[in-house]
Amino acid sequence: MNRRGFILGLGVFAALTGFAVSPALADGKRVALVIGNSTYRNVPTLPNPANDGADIAAALNRLGFAVTLLTNASFDQMRRGLIALGRDAAGADMAAVFFAGHGMEISGENWLIPVDAELKKDTDAANEAVSLRSVILQVSNTTSLGLVILDACRNNPFVAKMSRSLALRAVIGAGLSRIEPVGNVLVAYAARDGTTALDGDGRNSPFTAALLHNIETPGLEVTFMLRNVRDDVMEVTRNEQQPFVYGSLSRRAIYLAGQPSSADQVPTNQANATPADASAPSRVAPAPSSLAIDPALVGTWEIMSDRGTSRWIWRIMGDGTYKFRAEGPRAAPAHEGTIAAVNGHWSIHANRGLTGYDDGGSYEIRDTAAVITGKLGTGYWKRSLQ
């Protein structure tokens, strides 16, 4: 592609994603607290959490986190560890908590259980266990991401022996209850609210094994990384266990293991793989001969941006063709061509109005909105009435 075509291509990609790429994340401060509770004093030992904690701590350390590891932690050790993490997390780029062990819900409140807990009554939780709310609070003051990962949804032997307070009329549920974190916080459960997780037969639980398999993958955005973990767990447990993530982040892409390299290819098992840099020869896989198109992407879309009076509109047809037009002072050239979109990956080839331009990346449909990721960043589309 000549220089003029390359510049036009950049303009078209800006139209595709809706805004310029976010700058690379600076090497900011990263802190983490990892807790693996196996040897409970008043209920049978759990086989995996100590291993889970040690292995996750090592992975986070390789990812640049300053990690505090607590194995078989008491209530006081967990409390002190969280206080220290909260102080370190204030103003840090990222803060993470990983907990493996027993957790439980009492009347809608979620609790992480130390190894010295007795929990003879439901009212003892406030004095013998750590509330999930307090954990979330400690990671909520970061500049980029607060991440809480809980492999704590196992069948809980404390429940059977616990008496319930008539004053509270406690309801003790299976697993953990649903939460709604705010701000830049994500909370990942090993099993979705109201369900329990499996321990597995190996060194690690199925959830932690899947997390270890994905967390250090370079160029994998954090929300897509957790989606990969979900799919891996559901596959290995034959859909008996479904991990779930709570919380909502902004459009800014966040990477634990570094941003995508310009030399990266687009592997089929990576939901947010980014194609090669636009200045290099195109490495976008050719569109399937059938021009497969996800029906959810068919229609007219308008790019959500702050361009003022400019409007950039894509019309995608079910036969695998598209038409692009723009209005306003910052309009990009109108053009059309072919598009393939299937299994979260898209590629386009312009053949009229802007010749010689190819692009590709990943997509996600969210009702009437779409998240489009490609060479230079991530942007949002909304369905247009036109």
Coordinates of C-alpha atoms in Angstrom, one line a residue:
M1 CA 0.0 0.0 0.0
N2 CA 1.4 3.4 -0.9
R3 CA 1.7 6.3 1.6
R4 CA -1.6 7.9 0.6
G5 CA -3.4 4.6 0.9
F6 CA -1.9 4.0 4.3
I7 CA -3.0 7.3 5.6
L8 CA -6.5 6.7 4.3
G9 CA -6.4 3.3 5.9
L10 CA -5.7 4.8 9.3
G11 CA -8.6 7.2 8.8
V12 CA -10.9 4.3 7.9
F13 CA -9.8 2.4 11.0
A14 CA -10.5 5.4 13.1
A15 CA -14.0 5.3 11.7
L16 CA -14.2 1.6 12.4
T17 CA -13.2 1.8 16.1
G18 CA -14.6 5.2 16.8
F19 CA -11.6 6.9 18.4
A20 CA -7.9 6.8 18.5
V21 CA -6.1 4.0 20.4
S22 CA -5.6 4.5 24.1
P23 CA -1.9 5.1 25.0
A24 CA 0.0 2.0 26.2
L25 CA -0.4 1.5 29.9
A26 CA 2.5 2.9 31.7
D27 CA 4.5 0.5 33.9
G28 CA 2.5 1.6 37.0
K29 CA 2.4 0.1 40.5
R30 CA 0.8 -3.3 40.8
V31 CA 0.0 -4.9 44.2
A32 CA -1.7 -8.1 45.2
L33 CA -2.8 -10.1 48.2
V34 CA -3.1 -13.9 47.6
I35 CA -4.7 -16.1 50.3
G36 CA -4.9 -19.9 50.1
N37 CA -6.7 -21.5 53.0
S38 CA -6.6 -25.3 53.1
T39 CA -6.0 -26.4 56.7
Y40 CA -9.2 -25.4 58.5
R41 CA -9.1 -26.1 62.2
N42 CA -12.8 -27.0 62.7
V43 CA -13.8 -28.6 59.4
P44 CA -12.0 -31.0 57.0
T45 CA -9.0 -29.8 55.1
L46 CA -9.4 -28.6 51.5
P47 CA -6.8 -30.2 49.2
N48 CA -6.2 -27.5 46.7
P49 CA -6.4 -23.9 48.0
A50 CA -2.8 -23.8 49.4
N51 CA -1.5 -24.9 46.0
D52 CA -3.8 -22.6 44.2
G53 CA -2.6 -19.6 46.3
A54 CA 1.1 -20.4 45.8
D55 CA 0.7 -20.9 42.0
I56 CA -1.4 -17.7 41.5
A57 CA 1.1 -15.7 43.6
A58 CA 4.0 -16.8 41.5
A59 CA 2.0 -15.9 38.3
L60 CA 1.1 -12.5 39.6
N61 CA 4.7 -11.9 40.6
R62 CA 5.9 -12.7 37.1
L63 CA 3.3 -10.2 35.8
G64 CA 4.9 -7.4 37.9
F65 CA 2.7 -7.4 41.0
A66 CA 4.2 -6.9 44.4
V67 CA 2.6 -10.0 46.0
T68 CA 1.8 -10.8 49.6
L69 CA 1.0 -14.5 50.0
L70 CA -0.9 -15.8 53.0
T71 CA -1.2 -19.6 53.4
N72 CA -3.7 -21.0 55.9
A73 CA -4.4 -17.5 57.2
S74 CA -6.2 -16.7 60.4
F75 CA -8.8 -14.0 60.8
D76 CA -6.2 -11.6 62.1
Q77 CA -3.8 -12.3 59.3
M78 CA -6.4 -11.8 56.7
R79 CA -7.6 -8.6 58.3
R80 CA -4.0 -7.2 58.5
G81 CA -3.2 -8.3 55.0
L82 CA -6.2 -6.5 53.6
I83 CA -5.5 -3.3 55.5
A84 CA -1.9 -3.3 54.2
L85 CA -3.1 -4.0 50.7
G86 CA -5.6 -1.1 50.9
R87 CA -2.8 1.3 51.8
D88 CA -0.6 0.1 49.0
A89 CA -3.4 0.1 46.4
A90 CA -4.3 3.7 46.9
G91 CA -3.2 5.4 43.7
A92 CA -1.7 2.1 42.3
D93 CA -2.4 1.2 38.7
M94 CA -3.7 -2.2 39.6
A95 CA -4.6 -4.1 42.8
A96 CA -5.7 -7.7 43.0
V97 CA -7.0 -10.1 45.6
F98 CA -7.1 -13.9 45.0
F99 CA -8.8 -16.0 47.7
A100 CA -9.1 -19.8 47.6
G101 CA -10.8 -21.5 50.5
H102 CA -14.3 -21.6 52.0
G103 CA -16.7 -18.7 51.4
M104 CA -20.4 -18.4 52.3
E105 CA -23.5 -16.3 51.9
I106 CA -25.5 -15.3 55.0
S107 CA -28.7 -13.3 54.2
G108 CA -27.2 -11.8 51.1
E109 CA -23.8 -10.9 52.6
N110 CA -20.7 -12.8 51.3
W111 CA -18.0 -13.9 53.7
L112 CA -14.5 -15.3 53.2
I113 CA -13.6 -17.7 56.0
P114 CA -10.2 -17.8 57.8
V115 CA -8.8 -21.2 59.0
D116 CA -9.5 -20.4 62.7
A117 CA -13.2 -19.7 62.3
E118 CA -15.7 -21.7 64.3
L119 CA -18.9 -20.1 63.1
K120 CA -21.2 -21.8 65.6
K121 CA -23.9 -19.3 64.8
D122 CA -24.7 -17.2 61.8
T123 CA -24.1 -14.0 63.8
D124 CA -20.4 -15.1 64.4
A125 CA -19.5 -14.3 60.8
A126 CA -19.1 -10.6 61.5
N127 CA -16.4 -11.4 64.1
E128 CA -14.8 -14.5 62.6
A129 CA -14.9 -14.0 58.8
V130 CA -14.0 -11.3 56.3
S131 CA -16.8 -9.6 54.3
L132 CA -16.5 -9.5 50.5
R133 CA -17.6 -5.8 50.7
S134 CA -14.4 -5.0 52.7
V135 CA -12.2 -6.8 50.2
I136 CA -13.7 -4.9 47.3
L137 CA -13.2 -1.6 49.2
Q138 CA -9.5 -2.3 49.5
V139 CA -9.0 -2.5 45.7
S140 CA -11.3 0.3 44.7
N141 CA -8.9 3.2 44.8
T142 CA -6.7 2.2 41.9
T143 CA -6.2 4.2 38.7
S144 CA -6.8 1.4 36.3
L145 CA -8.2 -1.9 37.8
G146 CA -9.3 -3.5 41.0
L147 CA -9.6 -7.2 40.6
V148 CA -11.0 -9.7 43.1
I149 CA -10.9 -13.4 42.2
L150 CA -12.6 -15.9 44.4
D151 CA -12.2 -19.7 44.2
A152 CA -14.5 -19.9 47.3
C153 CA -17.7 -21.3 46.1
R154 CA -17.2 -24.9 47.4
N155 CA -19.7 -26.9 49.4
N156 CA -19.3 -25.5 52.9
P157 CA -19.2 -27.8 55.9
F158 CA -19.7 -24.8 58.3
V159 CA -23.3 -24.5 57.1
A160 CA -24.5 -27.9 58.4
K161 CA -23.4 -27.2 62.0
M162 CA -24.3 -23.5 62.2
S163 CA -27.3 -22.5 64.2
R164 CA -29.3 -19.5 62.9
S165 CA -30.3 -16.4 64.8
L166 CA -34.0 -16.0 65.0
A167 CA -33.4 -12.2 65.3
L168 CA -31.8 -12.1 61.9
R169 CA -33.8 -15.0 60.3
A170 CA -30.6 -15.8 58.4
V171 CA -30.8 -17.4 55.0
I172 CA -27.6 -19.4 54.3
G173 CA -27.3 -20.0 50.6
A174 CA -25.2 -22.3 48.4
G175 CA -22.1 -20.6 47.1
L176 CA -21.9 -16.8 47.1
S177 CA -24.6 -14.3 46.3
R178 CA -24.7 -11.9 43.4
I179 CA -22.9 -8.6 43.8
E180 CA -22.7 -5.3 41.9
P181 CA -19.3 -3.7 42.3
V182 CA -18.9 -0.1 41.1
G183 CA -16.1 1.9 39.6
N184 CA -13.1 0.1 38.0
V185 CA -13.6 -3.2 40.0
L186 CA -14.2 -6.6 38.6
V187 CA -15.1 -9.6 40.8
A188 CA -14.7 -13.1 39.4
Y189 CA -16.4 -16.1 41.0
A190 CA -15.2 -19.6 40.4
A191 CA -19.0 -20.5 40.1
R192 CA -21.8 -18.1 39.5
D193 CA -23.9 -16.9 42.4
G194 CA -26.0 -19.5 44.1
T195 CA -23.9 -22.4 42.8
T196 CA -20.9 -24.3 44.0
A197 CA -17.5 -25.0 42.5
L198 CA -15.6 -28.3 42.2
D199 CA -12.3 -29.1 43.9
G200 CA -10.9 -31.3 41.2
D201 CA -8.4 -34.1 41.5
G202 CA -5.2 -32.4 40.5
R203 CA -2.9 -29.9 42.1
N204 CA -5.3 -27.1 41.4
S205 CA -9.0 -26.6 41.2
P206 CA -10.5 -26.5 37.7
F207 CA -11.1 -22.8 38.1
T208 CA -7.5 -22.0 39.2
A209 CA -6.0 -24.3 36.6
A210 CA -7.9 -22.4 33.9
L211 CA -6.9 -19.1 35.4
L212 CA -3.2 -20.2 35.4
H213 CA -3.5 -21.3 31.8
N214 CA -4.7 -17.9 30.7
I215 CA -3.6 -15.1 33.0
E216 CA 0.0 -14.8 31.6
T217 CA -1.1 -14.8 27.9
P218 CA 0.5 -11.7 26.3
G219 CA -1.9 -9.3 24.6
L220 CA -5.1 -10.7 26.1
E221 CA -7.4 -8.0 27.5
V222 CA -8.5 -8.8 31.1
T223 CA -12.2 -9.2 30.4
F224 CA -11.5 -11.6 27.5
M225 CA -9.0 -13.5 29.7
L226 CA -11.7 -14.1 32.2
R227 CA -14.1 -15.2 29.4
N228 CA -11.5 -17.7 28.3
V229 CA -11.3 -19.0 31.8
R230 CA -15.0 -19.4 31.9
D231 CA -15.0 -21.5 28.7
D232 CA -12.1 -23.6 29.9
V233 CA -13.9 -24.4 33.2
M234 CA -17.2 -25.2 31.5
E235 CA -15.4 -27.5 29.1
V236 CA -13.5 -29.5 31.7
T237 CA -16.5 -29.7 34.1
R238 CA -18.9 -30.6 31.2
N239 CA -20.9 -27.5 32.0
E240 CA -21.4 -28.3 35.6
Q241 CA -19.5 -25.2 36.8
Q242 CA -19.9 -21.8 35.2
P243 CA -17.5 -19.0 36.4
F244 CA -19.0 -15.6 36.4
V245 CA -17.7 -12.0 36.4
Y246 CA -19.4 -9.1 38.1
G247 CA -18.7 -5.4 37.4
S248 CA -18.3 -3.2 34.4
L249 CA -15.2 -1.4 33.1
S250 CA -14.9 1.5 30.7
R251 CA -13.9 1.1 27.0
R252 CA -10.2 1.3 27.9
A253 CA -8.5 -2.0 27.2
I254 CA -6.6 -3.3 30.2
Y255 CA -3.8 -5.9 29.9
L256 CA -2.2 -8.0 32.7
A257 CA 0.5 -9.5 30.5
G258 CA 1.3 -6.6 28.2
Q259 CA -0.4 -5.1 25.1
P260 CA -0.6 -7.0 21.9
S261 CA 2.6 -7.0 19.9
S262 CA 2.6 -5.7 16.3
A263 CA 3.9 -9.1 15.3
D264 CA 1.1 -11.1 16.9
Q265 CA -1.0 -13.2 14.7
V266 CA -4.8 -13.7 15.3
P267 CA -5.1 -17.1 17.1
T268 CA -8.5 -18.7 17.1
N269 CA -8.5 -19.2 20.8
Q270 CA -8.0 -15.6 21.7
A271 CA -11.1 -13.5 21.7
N272 CA -9.4 -10.1 21.5
A273 CA -6.4 -10.9 19.3
T274 CA -5.1 -7.8 17.5
P275 CA -3.8 -7.9 14.0
A276 CA -0.4 -6.6 12.9
D277 CA 0.5 -3.0 12.8
A278 CA -1.0 -1.1 9.9
S279 CA 2.4 -0.1 8.5
A280 CA 3.4 -3.8 8.0
P281 CA 2.1 -6.0 5.2
S282 CA -1.4 -7.1 5.9
R283 CA -1.6 -10.2 8.0
V284 CA -5.4 -10.3 8.3
A285 CA -6.6 -13.8 7.4
P286 CA -8.6 -13.8 4.2
A287 CA -12.3 -13.8 4.5
P288 CA -14.0 -17.2 4.2
S289 CA -15.1 -17.9 0.7
S290 CA -18.7 -17.9 2.0
L291 CA -18.3 -14.5 3.5
A292 CA -19.7 -15.8 6.8
I293 CA -21.4 -13.0 8.7
D294 CA -22.8 -13.1 12.3
P295 CA -26.5 -12.3 12.0
A296 CA -26.2 -10.2 15.2
L297 CA -23.8 -7.8 13.3
V298 CA -26.1 -7.3 10.3
G299 CA -27.8 -3.9 10.2
T300 CA -26.9 -0.2 10.3
W301 CA -24.5 1.0 13.0
E302 CA -23.3 4.4 14.0
I303 CA -20.0 5.0 15.7
M304 CA -20.3 6.4 19.3
S305 CA -17.8 9.2 19.5
D306 CA -17.3 12.9 20.4
R307 CA -16.9 14.2 16.8
G308 CA -19.6 16.8 17.3
T309 CA -21.5 17.2 14.0
S310 CA -19.8 14.3 12.2
R311 CA -21.6 11.0 11.8
W312 CA -19.9 7.8 10.6
I313 CA -22.2 5.0 9.7
W314 CA -21.7 1.4 8.7
R315 CA -24.3 -0.7 6.9
I316 CA -23.6 -4.4 7.0
M317 CA -25.6 -6.8 4.8
G318 CA -26.3 -10.4 5.4
D319 CA -24.5 -11.4 2.1
G320 CA -21.2 -10.4 3.6
T321 CA -20.9 -6.9 2.0
Y322 CA -20.8 -3.5 3.7
K323 CA -21.2 0.2 2.9
F324 CA -19.6 3.0 4.8
R325 CA -20.5 6.7 4.7
A326 CA -19.8 9.7 6.8
E327 CA -21.2 13.1 7.2
G328 CA -19.7 16.3 8.6
P329 CA -16.5 18.2 8.6
R330 CA -14.3 15.3 9.7
A331 CA -15.9 12.7 7.4
A332 CA -13.8 9.8 6.1
P333 CA -14.1 8.7 2.5
A334 CA -17.2 6.6 1.6
H335 CA -16.4 3.1 0.5
E336 CA -17.7 -0.4 0.4
G337 CA -16.4 -4.0 0.2
T338 CA -16.7 -7.4 1.8
I339 CA -16.8 -8.3 5.5
A340 CA -16.5 -11.6 7.3
A341 CA -17.5 -11.8 11.0
V342 CA -17.8 -15.1 12.9
N343 CA -16.9 -16.4 16.3
G344 CA -15.9 -13.0 17.6
H345 CA -13.5 -12.2 14.8
W346 CA -14.0 -9.9 11.8
S347 CA -12.0 -9.0 8.7
I348 CA -12.9 -6.5 5.9
H349 CA -11.6 -5.8 2.4
A350 CA -12.5 -2.5 0.7
N351 CA -13.0 -2.9 -3.0
R352 CA -14.7 0.3 -4.0
G353 CA -14.0 3.9 -3.0
L354 CA -10.9 2.9 -1.0
T355 CA -9.0 0.2 -2.8
G356 CA -6.3 -1.9 -1.4
Y357 CA -7.4 -1.6 2.3
D358 CA -7.8 -4.7 4.5
D359 CA -8.3 -4.8 8.3
G360 CA -9.5 -7.1 11.0
G361 CA -9.8 -7.8 14.7
S362 CA -12.4 -8.9 17.2
Y363 CA -16.0 -7.9 18.1
E364 CA -18.6 -8.4 20.8
I365 CA -22.3 -7.7 20.5
R366 CA -24.1 -6.3 23.6
D367 CA -27.8 -6.0 22.7
T368 CA -27.9 -2.7 20.7
A369 CA -24.2 -1.9 21.1
A370 CA -21.1 -3.5 19.7
V371 CA -17.5 -3.4 21.0
I372 CA -15.1 -3.4 18.0
T373 CA -11.3 -4.1 18.5
G374 CA -8.8 -3.8 15.7
K375 CA -5.3 -2.6 14.8
L376 CA -5.3 0.7 16.7
G377 CA -7.7 0.2 19.6
T378 CA -11.2 -0.5 20.7
G379 CA -14.4 1.5 20.1
Y380 CA -18.1 1.3 20.4
W381 CA -20.9 1.1 17.8
K382 CA -24.6 1.6 18.4
R383 CA -27.5 0.5 16.2
S384 CA -28.8 3.3 14.0
L385 CA -32.4 3.9 13.2
Q386 CA -31.4 4.6 9.6

